[in-house]
Coordinates of C-alpha atoms and ligand atoms in Angstrom, one line a residue:
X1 CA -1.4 -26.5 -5.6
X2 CA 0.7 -24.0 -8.0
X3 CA -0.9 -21.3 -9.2
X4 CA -2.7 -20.3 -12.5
X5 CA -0.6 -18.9 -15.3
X6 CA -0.6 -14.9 -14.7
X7 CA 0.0 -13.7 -17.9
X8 CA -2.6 -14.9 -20.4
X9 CA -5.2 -12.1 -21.7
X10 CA -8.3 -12.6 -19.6
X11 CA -12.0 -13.1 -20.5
X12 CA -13.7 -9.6 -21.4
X13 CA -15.6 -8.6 -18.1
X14 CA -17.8 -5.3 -17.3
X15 CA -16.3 -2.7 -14.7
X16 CA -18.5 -0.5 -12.7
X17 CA -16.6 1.9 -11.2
X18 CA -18.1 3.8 -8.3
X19 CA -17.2 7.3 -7.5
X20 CA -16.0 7.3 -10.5
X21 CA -15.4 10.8 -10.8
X22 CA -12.6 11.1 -8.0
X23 CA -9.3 11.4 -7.3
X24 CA -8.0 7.5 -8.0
X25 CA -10.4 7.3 -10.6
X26 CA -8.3 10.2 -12.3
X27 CA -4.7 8.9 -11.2
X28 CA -4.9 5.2 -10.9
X29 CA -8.1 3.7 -12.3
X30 CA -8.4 5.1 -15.8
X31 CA -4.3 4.8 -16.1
X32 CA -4.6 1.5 -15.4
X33 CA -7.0 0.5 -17.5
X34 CA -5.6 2.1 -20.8
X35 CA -2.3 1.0 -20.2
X36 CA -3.6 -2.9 -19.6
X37 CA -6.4 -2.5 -22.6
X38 CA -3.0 -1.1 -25.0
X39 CA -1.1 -4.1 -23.8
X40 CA -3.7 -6.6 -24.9
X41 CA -4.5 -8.2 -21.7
X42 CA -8.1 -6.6 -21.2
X43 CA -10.1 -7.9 -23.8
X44 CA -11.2 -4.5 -26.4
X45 CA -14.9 -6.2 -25.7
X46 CA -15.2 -4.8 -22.2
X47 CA -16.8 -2.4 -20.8
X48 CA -16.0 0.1 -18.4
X49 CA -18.9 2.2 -16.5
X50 CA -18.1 5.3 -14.7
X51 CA -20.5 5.9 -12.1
X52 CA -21.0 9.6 -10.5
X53 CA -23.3 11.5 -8.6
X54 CA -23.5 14.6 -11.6
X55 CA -25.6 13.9 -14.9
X56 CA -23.1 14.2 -17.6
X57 CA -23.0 13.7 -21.8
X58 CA -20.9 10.7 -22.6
X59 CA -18.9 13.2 -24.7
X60 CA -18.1 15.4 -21.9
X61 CA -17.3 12.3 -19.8
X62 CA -14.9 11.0 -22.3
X63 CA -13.4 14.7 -22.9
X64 CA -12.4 14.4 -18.6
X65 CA -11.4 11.0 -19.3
X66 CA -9.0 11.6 -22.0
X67 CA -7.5 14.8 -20.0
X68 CA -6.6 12.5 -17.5
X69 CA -5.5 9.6 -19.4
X70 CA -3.0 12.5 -20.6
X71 CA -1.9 13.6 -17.7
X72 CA -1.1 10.1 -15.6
X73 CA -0.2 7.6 -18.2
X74 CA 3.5 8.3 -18.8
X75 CA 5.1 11.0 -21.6
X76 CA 4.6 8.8 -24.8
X77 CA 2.7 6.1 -24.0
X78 CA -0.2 8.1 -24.5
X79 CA -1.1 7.5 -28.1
X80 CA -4.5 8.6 -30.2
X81 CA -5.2 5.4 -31.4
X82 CA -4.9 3.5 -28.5
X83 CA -7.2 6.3 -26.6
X84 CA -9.4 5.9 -29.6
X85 CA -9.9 1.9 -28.6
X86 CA -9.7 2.6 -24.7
X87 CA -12.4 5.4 -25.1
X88 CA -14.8 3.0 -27.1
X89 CA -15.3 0.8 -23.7
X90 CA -16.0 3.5 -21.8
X91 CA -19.3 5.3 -20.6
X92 CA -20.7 7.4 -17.9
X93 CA -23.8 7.0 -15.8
X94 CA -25.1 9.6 -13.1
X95 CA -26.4 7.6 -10.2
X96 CA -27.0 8.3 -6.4
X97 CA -25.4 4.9 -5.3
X98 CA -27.7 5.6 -2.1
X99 CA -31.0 5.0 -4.0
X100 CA -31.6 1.5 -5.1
X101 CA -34.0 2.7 -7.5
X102 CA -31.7 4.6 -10.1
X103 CA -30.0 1.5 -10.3
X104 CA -32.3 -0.1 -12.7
X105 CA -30.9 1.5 -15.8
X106 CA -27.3 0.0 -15.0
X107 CA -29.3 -3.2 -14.0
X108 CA -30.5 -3.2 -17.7
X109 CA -27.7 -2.3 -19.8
X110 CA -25.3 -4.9 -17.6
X111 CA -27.8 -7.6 -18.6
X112 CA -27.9 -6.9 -22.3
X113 CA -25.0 -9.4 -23.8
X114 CA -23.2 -9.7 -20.3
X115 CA -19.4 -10.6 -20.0
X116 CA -18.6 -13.1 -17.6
X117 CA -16.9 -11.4 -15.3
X118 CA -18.7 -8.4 -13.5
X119 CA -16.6 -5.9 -10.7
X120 CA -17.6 -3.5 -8.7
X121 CA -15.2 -1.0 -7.8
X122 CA -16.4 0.8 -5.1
X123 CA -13.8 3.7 -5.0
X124 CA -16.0 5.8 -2.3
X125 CA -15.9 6.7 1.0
X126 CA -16.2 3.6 3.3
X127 CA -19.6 4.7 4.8
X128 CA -21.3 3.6 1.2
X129 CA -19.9 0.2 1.2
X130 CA -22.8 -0.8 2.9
X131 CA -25.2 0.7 1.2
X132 CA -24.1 0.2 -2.7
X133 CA -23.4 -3.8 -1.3
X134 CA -27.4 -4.1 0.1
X135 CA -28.6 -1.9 -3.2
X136 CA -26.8 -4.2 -5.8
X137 CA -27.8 -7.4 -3.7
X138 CA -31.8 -6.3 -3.7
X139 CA -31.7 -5.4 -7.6
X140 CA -30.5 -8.8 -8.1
X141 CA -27.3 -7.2 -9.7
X142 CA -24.6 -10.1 -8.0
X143 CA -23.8 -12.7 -10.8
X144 CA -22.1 -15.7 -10.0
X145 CA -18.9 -14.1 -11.5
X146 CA -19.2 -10.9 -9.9
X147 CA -15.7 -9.6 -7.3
X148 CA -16.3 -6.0 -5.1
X149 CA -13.6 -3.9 -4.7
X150 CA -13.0 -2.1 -1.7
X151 CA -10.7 0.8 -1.3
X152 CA -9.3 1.2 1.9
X153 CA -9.0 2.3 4.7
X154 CA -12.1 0.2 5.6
X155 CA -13.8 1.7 8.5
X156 CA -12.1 4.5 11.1
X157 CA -11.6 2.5 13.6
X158 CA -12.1 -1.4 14.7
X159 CA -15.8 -1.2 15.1
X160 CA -16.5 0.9 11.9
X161 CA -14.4 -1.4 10.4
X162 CA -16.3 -4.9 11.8
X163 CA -19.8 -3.5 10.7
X164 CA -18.7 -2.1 7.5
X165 CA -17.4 -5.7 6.6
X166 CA -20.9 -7.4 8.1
X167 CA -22.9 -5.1 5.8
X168 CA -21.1 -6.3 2.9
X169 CA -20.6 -9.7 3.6
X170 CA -24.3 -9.6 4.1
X171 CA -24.2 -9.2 0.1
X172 CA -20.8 -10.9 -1.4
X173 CA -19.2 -14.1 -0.3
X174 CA -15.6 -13.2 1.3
X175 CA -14.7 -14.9 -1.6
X176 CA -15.5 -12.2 -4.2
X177 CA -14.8 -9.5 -2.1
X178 CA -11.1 -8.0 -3.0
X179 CA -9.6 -5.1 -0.4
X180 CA -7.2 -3.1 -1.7
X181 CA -4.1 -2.4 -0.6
X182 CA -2.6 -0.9 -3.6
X183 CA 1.4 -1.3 -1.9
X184 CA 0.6 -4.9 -2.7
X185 CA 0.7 -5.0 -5.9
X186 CA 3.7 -2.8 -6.3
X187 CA 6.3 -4.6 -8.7
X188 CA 9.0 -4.2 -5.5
X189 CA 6.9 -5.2 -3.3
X190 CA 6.0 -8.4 -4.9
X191 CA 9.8 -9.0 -5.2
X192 CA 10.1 -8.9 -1.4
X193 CA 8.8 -12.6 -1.3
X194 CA 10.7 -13.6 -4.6
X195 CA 14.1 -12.0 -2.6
X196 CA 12.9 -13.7 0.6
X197 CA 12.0 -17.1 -0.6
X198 CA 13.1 -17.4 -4.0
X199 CA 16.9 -17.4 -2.6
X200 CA 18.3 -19.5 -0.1
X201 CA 20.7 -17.2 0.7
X202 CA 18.7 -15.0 3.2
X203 CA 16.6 -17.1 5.3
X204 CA 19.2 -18.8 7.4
X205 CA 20.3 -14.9 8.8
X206 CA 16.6 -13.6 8.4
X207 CA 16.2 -13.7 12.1
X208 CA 16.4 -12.2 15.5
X209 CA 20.0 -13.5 15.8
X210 CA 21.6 -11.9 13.1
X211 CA 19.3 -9.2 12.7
X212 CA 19.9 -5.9 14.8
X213 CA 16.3 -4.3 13.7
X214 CA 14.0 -3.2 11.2
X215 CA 13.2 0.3 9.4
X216 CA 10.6 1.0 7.1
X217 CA 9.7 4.3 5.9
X218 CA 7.1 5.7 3.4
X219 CA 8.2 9.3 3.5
X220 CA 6.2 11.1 0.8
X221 CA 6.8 15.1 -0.3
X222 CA 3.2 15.6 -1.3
X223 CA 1.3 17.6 1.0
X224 CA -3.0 16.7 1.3
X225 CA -3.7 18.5 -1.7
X226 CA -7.3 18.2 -2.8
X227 CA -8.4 15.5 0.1
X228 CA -8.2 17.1 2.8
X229 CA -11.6 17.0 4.0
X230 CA -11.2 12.8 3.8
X231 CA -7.2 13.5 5.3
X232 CA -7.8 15.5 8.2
X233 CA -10.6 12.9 9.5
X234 CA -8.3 9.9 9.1
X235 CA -4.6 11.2 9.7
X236 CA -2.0 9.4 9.1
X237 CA -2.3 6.3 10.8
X238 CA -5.2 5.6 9.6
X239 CA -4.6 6.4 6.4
X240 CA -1.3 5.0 6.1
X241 CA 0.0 3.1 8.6
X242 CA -2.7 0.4 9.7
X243 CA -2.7 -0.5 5.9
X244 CA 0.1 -0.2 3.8
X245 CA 2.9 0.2 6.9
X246 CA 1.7 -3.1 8.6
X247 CA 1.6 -4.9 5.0
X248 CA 4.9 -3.8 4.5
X249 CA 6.0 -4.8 8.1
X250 CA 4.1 -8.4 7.7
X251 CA 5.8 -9.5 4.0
X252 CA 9.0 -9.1 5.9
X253 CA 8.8 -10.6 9.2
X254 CA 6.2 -13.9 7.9
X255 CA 7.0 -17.4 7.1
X256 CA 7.4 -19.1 3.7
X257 CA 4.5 -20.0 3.3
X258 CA 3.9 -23.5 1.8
X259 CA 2.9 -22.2 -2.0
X260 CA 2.1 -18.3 -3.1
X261 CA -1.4 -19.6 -3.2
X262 CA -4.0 -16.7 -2.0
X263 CA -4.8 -18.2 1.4
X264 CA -1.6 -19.4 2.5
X265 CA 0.3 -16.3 2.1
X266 CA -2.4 -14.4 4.2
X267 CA -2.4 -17.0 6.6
X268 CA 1.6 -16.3 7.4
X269 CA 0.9 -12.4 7.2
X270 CA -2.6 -12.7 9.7
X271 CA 0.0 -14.7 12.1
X272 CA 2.5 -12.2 11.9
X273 CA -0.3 -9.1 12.6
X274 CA -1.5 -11.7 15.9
X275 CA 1.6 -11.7 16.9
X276 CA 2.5 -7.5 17.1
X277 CA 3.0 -6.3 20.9
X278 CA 0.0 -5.0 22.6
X279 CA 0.9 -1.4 23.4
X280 CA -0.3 0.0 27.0
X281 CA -1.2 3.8 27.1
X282 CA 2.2 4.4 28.5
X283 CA 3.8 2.2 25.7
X284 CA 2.0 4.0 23.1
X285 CA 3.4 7.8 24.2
X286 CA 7.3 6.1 25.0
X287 CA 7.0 4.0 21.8
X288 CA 4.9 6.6 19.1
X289 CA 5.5 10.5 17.9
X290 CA 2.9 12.1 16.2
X291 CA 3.3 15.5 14.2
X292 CA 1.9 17.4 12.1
X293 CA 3.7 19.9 8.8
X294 CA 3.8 23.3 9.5
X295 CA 0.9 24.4 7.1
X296 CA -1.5 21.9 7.2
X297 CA -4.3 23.9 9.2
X298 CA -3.8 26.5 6.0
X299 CA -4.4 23.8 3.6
X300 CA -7.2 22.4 4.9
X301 CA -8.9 25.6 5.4
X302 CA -7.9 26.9 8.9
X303 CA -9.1 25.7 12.2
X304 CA -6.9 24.3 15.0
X305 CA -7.1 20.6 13.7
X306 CA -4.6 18.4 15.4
X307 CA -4.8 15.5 13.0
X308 CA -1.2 13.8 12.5
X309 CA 0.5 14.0 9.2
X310 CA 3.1 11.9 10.6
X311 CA 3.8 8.6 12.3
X312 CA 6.9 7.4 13.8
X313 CA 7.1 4.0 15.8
X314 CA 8.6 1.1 17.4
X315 CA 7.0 -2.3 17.8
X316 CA 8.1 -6.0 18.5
X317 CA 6.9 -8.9 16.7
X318 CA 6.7 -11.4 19.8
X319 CA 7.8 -14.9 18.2
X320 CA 10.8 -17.3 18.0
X321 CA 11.9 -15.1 14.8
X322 CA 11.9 -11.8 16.2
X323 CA 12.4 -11.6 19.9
X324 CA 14.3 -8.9 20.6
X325 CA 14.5 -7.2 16.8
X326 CA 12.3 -3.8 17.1
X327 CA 10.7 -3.0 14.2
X328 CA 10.6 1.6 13.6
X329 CA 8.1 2.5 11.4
X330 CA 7.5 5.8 10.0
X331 CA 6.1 7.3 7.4
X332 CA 5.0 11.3 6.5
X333 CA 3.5 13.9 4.0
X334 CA 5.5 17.1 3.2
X335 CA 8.7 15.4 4.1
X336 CA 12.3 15.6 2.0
X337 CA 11.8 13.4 -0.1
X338 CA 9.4 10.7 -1.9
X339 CA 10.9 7.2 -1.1
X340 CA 10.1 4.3 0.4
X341 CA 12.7 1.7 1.6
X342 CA 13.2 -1.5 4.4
X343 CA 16.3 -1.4 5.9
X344 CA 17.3 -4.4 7.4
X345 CA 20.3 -3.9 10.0
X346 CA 22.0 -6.7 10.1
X347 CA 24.1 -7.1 14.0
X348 CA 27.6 -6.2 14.8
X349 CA 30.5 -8.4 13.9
X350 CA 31.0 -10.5 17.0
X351 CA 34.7 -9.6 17.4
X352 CA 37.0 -7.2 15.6
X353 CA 40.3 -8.1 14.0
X354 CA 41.0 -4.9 13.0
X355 CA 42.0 -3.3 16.5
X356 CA 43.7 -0.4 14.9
X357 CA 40.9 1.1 13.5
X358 CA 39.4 4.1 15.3
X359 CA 35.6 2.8 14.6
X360 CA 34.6 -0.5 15.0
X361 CA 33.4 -1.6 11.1
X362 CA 30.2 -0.7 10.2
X363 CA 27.4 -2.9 10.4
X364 CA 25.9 -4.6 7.1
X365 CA 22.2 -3.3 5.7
X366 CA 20.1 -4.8 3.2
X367 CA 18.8 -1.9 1.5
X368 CA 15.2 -2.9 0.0
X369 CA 14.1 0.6 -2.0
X370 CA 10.5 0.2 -3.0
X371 CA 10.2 3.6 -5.0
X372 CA 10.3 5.7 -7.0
X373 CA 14.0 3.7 -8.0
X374 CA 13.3 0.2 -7.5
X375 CA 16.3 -1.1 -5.9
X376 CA 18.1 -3.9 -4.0
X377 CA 21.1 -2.8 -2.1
X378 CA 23.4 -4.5 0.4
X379 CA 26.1 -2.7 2.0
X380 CA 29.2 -4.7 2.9
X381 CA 32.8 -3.5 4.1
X382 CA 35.2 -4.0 1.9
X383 CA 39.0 -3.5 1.9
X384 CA 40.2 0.3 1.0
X385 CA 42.8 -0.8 -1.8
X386 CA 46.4 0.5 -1.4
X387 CA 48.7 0.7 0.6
X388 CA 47.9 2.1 4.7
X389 CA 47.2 -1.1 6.3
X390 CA 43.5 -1.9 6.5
X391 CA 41.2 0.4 6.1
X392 CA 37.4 -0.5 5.8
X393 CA 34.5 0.8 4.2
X394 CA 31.2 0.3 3.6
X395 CA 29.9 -0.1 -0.7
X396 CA 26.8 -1.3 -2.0
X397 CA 26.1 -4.0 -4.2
X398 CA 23.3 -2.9 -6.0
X399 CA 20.8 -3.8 -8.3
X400 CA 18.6 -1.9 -10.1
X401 CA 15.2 -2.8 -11.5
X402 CA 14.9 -0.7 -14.1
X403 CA 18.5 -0.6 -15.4
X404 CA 18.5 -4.6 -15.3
X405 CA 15.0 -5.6 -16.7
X406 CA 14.4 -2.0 -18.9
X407 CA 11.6 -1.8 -19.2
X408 CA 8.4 0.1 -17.8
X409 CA 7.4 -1.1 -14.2
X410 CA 3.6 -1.6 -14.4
X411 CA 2.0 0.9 -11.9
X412 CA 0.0 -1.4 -8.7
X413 CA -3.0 -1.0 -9.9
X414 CA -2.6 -2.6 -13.3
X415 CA -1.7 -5.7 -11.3
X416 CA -4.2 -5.7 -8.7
X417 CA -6.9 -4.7 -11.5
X418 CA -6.9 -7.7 -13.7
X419 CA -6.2 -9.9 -10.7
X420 CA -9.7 -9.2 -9.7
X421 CA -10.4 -9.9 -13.7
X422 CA -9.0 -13.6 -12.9
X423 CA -10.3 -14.1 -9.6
X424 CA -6.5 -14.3 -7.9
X425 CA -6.9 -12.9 -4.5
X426 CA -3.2 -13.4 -2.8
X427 CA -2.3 -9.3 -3.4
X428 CA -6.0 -8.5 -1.2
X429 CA -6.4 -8.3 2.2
X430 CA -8.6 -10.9 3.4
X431 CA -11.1 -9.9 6.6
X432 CA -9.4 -11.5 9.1
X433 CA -6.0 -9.6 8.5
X434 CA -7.4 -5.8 8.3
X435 CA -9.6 -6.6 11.4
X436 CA -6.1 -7.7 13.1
X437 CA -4.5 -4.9 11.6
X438 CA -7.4 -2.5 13.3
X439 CA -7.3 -4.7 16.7
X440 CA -3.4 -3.0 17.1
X441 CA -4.0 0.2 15.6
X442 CA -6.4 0.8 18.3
X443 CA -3.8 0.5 21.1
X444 CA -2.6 3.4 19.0
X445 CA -5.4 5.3 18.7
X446 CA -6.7 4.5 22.7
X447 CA -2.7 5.6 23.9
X448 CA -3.6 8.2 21.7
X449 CA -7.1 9.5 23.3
X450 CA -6.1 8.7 26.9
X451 CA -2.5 10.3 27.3
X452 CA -4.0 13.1 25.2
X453 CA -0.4 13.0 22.7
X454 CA -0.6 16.0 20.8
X455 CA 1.0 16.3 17.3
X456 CA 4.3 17.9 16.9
X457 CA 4.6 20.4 14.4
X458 CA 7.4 19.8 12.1
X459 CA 8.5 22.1 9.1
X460 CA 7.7 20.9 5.6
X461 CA 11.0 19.8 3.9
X462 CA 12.6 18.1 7.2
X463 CA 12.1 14.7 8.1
X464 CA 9.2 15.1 10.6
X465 CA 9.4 16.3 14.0
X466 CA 12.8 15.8 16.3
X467 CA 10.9 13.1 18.7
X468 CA 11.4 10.9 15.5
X469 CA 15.2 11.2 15.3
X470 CA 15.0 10.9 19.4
X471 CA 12.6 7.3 19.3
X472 CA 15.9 5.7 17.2
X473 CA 18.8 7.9 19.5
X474 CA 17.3 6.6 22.5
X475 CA 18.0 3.0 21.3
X476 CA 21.3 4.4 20.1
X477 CA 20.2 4.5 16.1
X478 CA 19.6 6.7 13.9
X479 CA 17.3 6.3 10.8
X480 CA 19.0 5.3 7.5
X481 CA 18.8 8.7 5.4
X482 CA 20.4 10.7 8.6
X483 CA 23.8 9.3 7.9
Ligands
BG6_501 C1 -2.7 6.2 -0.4 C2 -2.9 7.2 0.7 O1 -3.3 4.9 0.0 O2 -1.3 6.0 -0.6 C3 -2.3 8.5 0.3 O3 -4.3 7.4 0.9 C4 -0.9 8.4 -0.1 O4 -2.4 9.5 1.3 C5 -0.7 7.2 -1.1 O5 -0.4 9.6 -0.7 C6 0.7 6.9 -1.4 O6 0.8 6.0 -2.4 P1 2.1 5.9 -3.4 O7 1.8 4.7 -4.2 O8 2.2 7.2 -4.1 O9 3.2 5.6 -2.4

């Protein structure tokens, strides 16, 4: 079955954001919103209510709202009269989302003239996922068109994580229930199935066989900033790795799946999470560094917290595609630099003609840069011209998003917004495929507990502790930015 047409404006709906008041209601949300309401696609006859714990005047609300609007949609793109129509949806509602009684008010103003689609953003900590699901369910608030959205991570652990998901399936069908994973619906990201299976060129060397191994790195220069009380109780790992790592790590090791229809493509990516190795205790400290950036205890406060900033790993995707092609994962706050990129190494030539040449030629890469410049890059030898006999070296053909399409990349969450608006699933993460992605974080976090691995401090700037640089020397690598 091919799917729906993505690009038509969609029916006006009503957007209840909870936790409104936050961090990614501030960054992400709001953006998002203004940028997809300017662009015509979200109907100027929806509504969007911000939910928050702290009784506020619309007036001041829409005086925050504008500030931030300001500050994270880009340099002149921010215009008066297009605030003027975004700030005309909006409105603010102080609520304790634990009390099913001050939800009545909501209850009445979402029934007066309602659009046909209803969400439910639920941008709070995962502990209220329960409780906002059972309060909306027992003031009859769940329309037939209504979608939940649910920020992740979901849960701390796997049995956090199974209970969270029965208290809300307990409320919402899986099928209006919509989990975030915001790397999905980065523009890049999406392209990794277009380059993968939208070209023929690839497949037939996408494979064990050709391919020496995998890197992918999410290396970020940011430190925790304001959220360190949520930070320092997930860490990295959680916070990073078990979501957007693994997504990463699945869109490039599945299958074609037969259409990009929502449930086959997560079929492909749940086989490829059942198919990770099962790490033993001793696995987990030979195969995983932890560390933390020198300053982190400062900036959440003090105290001799020993939660990881940073993750560095190697894994194996047991199947006929990938035996013997290691996957390294890594991925780190207060590093050198804000990127992340796959590197795909392809093997050694098999024999060299060029015997002369004092290092054997270097092996080919398919560079796959997923921000902040979206690019595709593959490095290929090529002949040094002149004269001196044959001389090799390594040059990138490379394409640039930007330069070649020129035009603004729609931040994820525009995407992953209005696909809740038209009910289109495939960029979510359906339960079975987070509850596999727990199942082998927990070898992580068990090797973790029972060897008693301690993060390494690292200095902020570098590129994470030294056991990082050792997991890839050991194997005779090196990660790519090292070169
Ligand atoms: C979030 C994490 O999911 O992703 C943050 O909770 C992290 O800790 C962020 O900073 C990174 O996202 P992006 O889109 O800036 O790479």
């Amino acid at each position: 079955m091919a799917p729906a047409n993505q690009d038509t404006a969609l029916s006006p709906s009503d957007l209840v954001i909870f936790g409104g008041t936050g961090d990614l209601a501030a960054r992400k949300i709001l953006p998002a919103l203004y940028y997809r309401l300017r662009d015509g696609q979200l109907p100027a006859s929806s509504r969007v209510f911000i939910l928050g714990r702290r009784p506020m005047e619309r007036d001041a609300y829409l005086k925050r709202a504008r500030k931030a609007c300001e500050r994270f949609v880009t340099e002149g793109d921010f215009s008066e009269k297009d605030w003027k129509r975004f700030a005309s949806c909006l409105d603010y509602r102080a609520i304790d989302a634990t009390k099913p009684a001050q939800y009545d008010a909501l209850k009445k103003t979402l029934s007066r003239d309602p659009r046909p689609v209803r969400v439910f953003y639920l941008a709070t900590s995962a502990e209220l996922f329960g409780p906002i699901s059972a309060a909306l369910k027992e003031k009859r608030m769940i329309t037939e068109g209504t979608r939940v959205v649910l920020e992740k991570p979901i849960g701390h652990d796997l049995a956090s994580f199974r209970a969270t998901n029965r208290a809300v399936l307990d409320s919402f069908r899986e099928g209006q229930i919509y989990r975030i994973d915001h790397y999905l619906g980065k523009e890049t990201v999406q392209n990794l199935m277009v380059l993968r299976f939208g070209n023929h060129l690839f497949e037939k060397i996408w494979n064990g066989d050709v391919i020496d191994h995998v890197q992918i790195t999410v290396a970020e220069e940011i430190g925790v900033g304001e959220r360190f009380a949520y930070y320092d109780s997930y860490g990295a790992l959680r916070d990073m790795v078990q979501n957007h790592l693994l997504q990463l790590l699945c869109l490039v090791a599945m299958e074609a799946p037969p259409y990009i229809t929502p449930d086959a493509v997560r079929d492909e990516k749940l086989k490829v999470l059942h198919s990770l190795r099962p790490m033993s205790a001793a696995d987990v400290a030979t195969h995983t560094v932890r560390g933390q950036y020198r300053g982190y205890r400062d900036d959440i406060g003090g105290g001799r917290s020993d939660t990881e900033t940073f993750v560095a790993l190697k894994t194996h995707i047991d199947n006929w595609r990938w035996s013997g092609t290691p996957f390294y994962l890594r991925t780190g706050k207060r590093l050198a630099e804000r990127y992340s990129e796959i590197v795909i190494q392809f093997k050694p030539i098999p024999h060299n003609i060029f015997p002369h040449m004092k290092t054997f030629p270097e092996t080919n890469k398919l560079i796959i840069r997923l921000q902040p410049d979206e690019t595709v890059k593959l490095e290929v030898n090529t002949k040094v011209p002149g004269p001196g006999g044959y001389r090799l070296k390594p040059v990138q053909l490379s394409m640039s998003l930007a330069e070649e399409f020129g035009e603004r990349i729609p931040d994820a969450y525009e995407r992953l917004l209005m696909d809740v608006v038209r009910g289109n699933p495939t960029l979510f993460m359906r339960s079975d495929e987070v509850e596999a992605a727990w199942e082998w974080t927990e070898y992580l976090l068990t090797g973790w507990k029972k060897s008693g691995m301690k993060s390494r401090p690292y200095a902020a700037g570098g590129w994470g502790p030294k056991e990082a640089a050792q997991l890839l020397a050991r194997d005779g690598l090196r990660w790519y930015e090292q070169r």
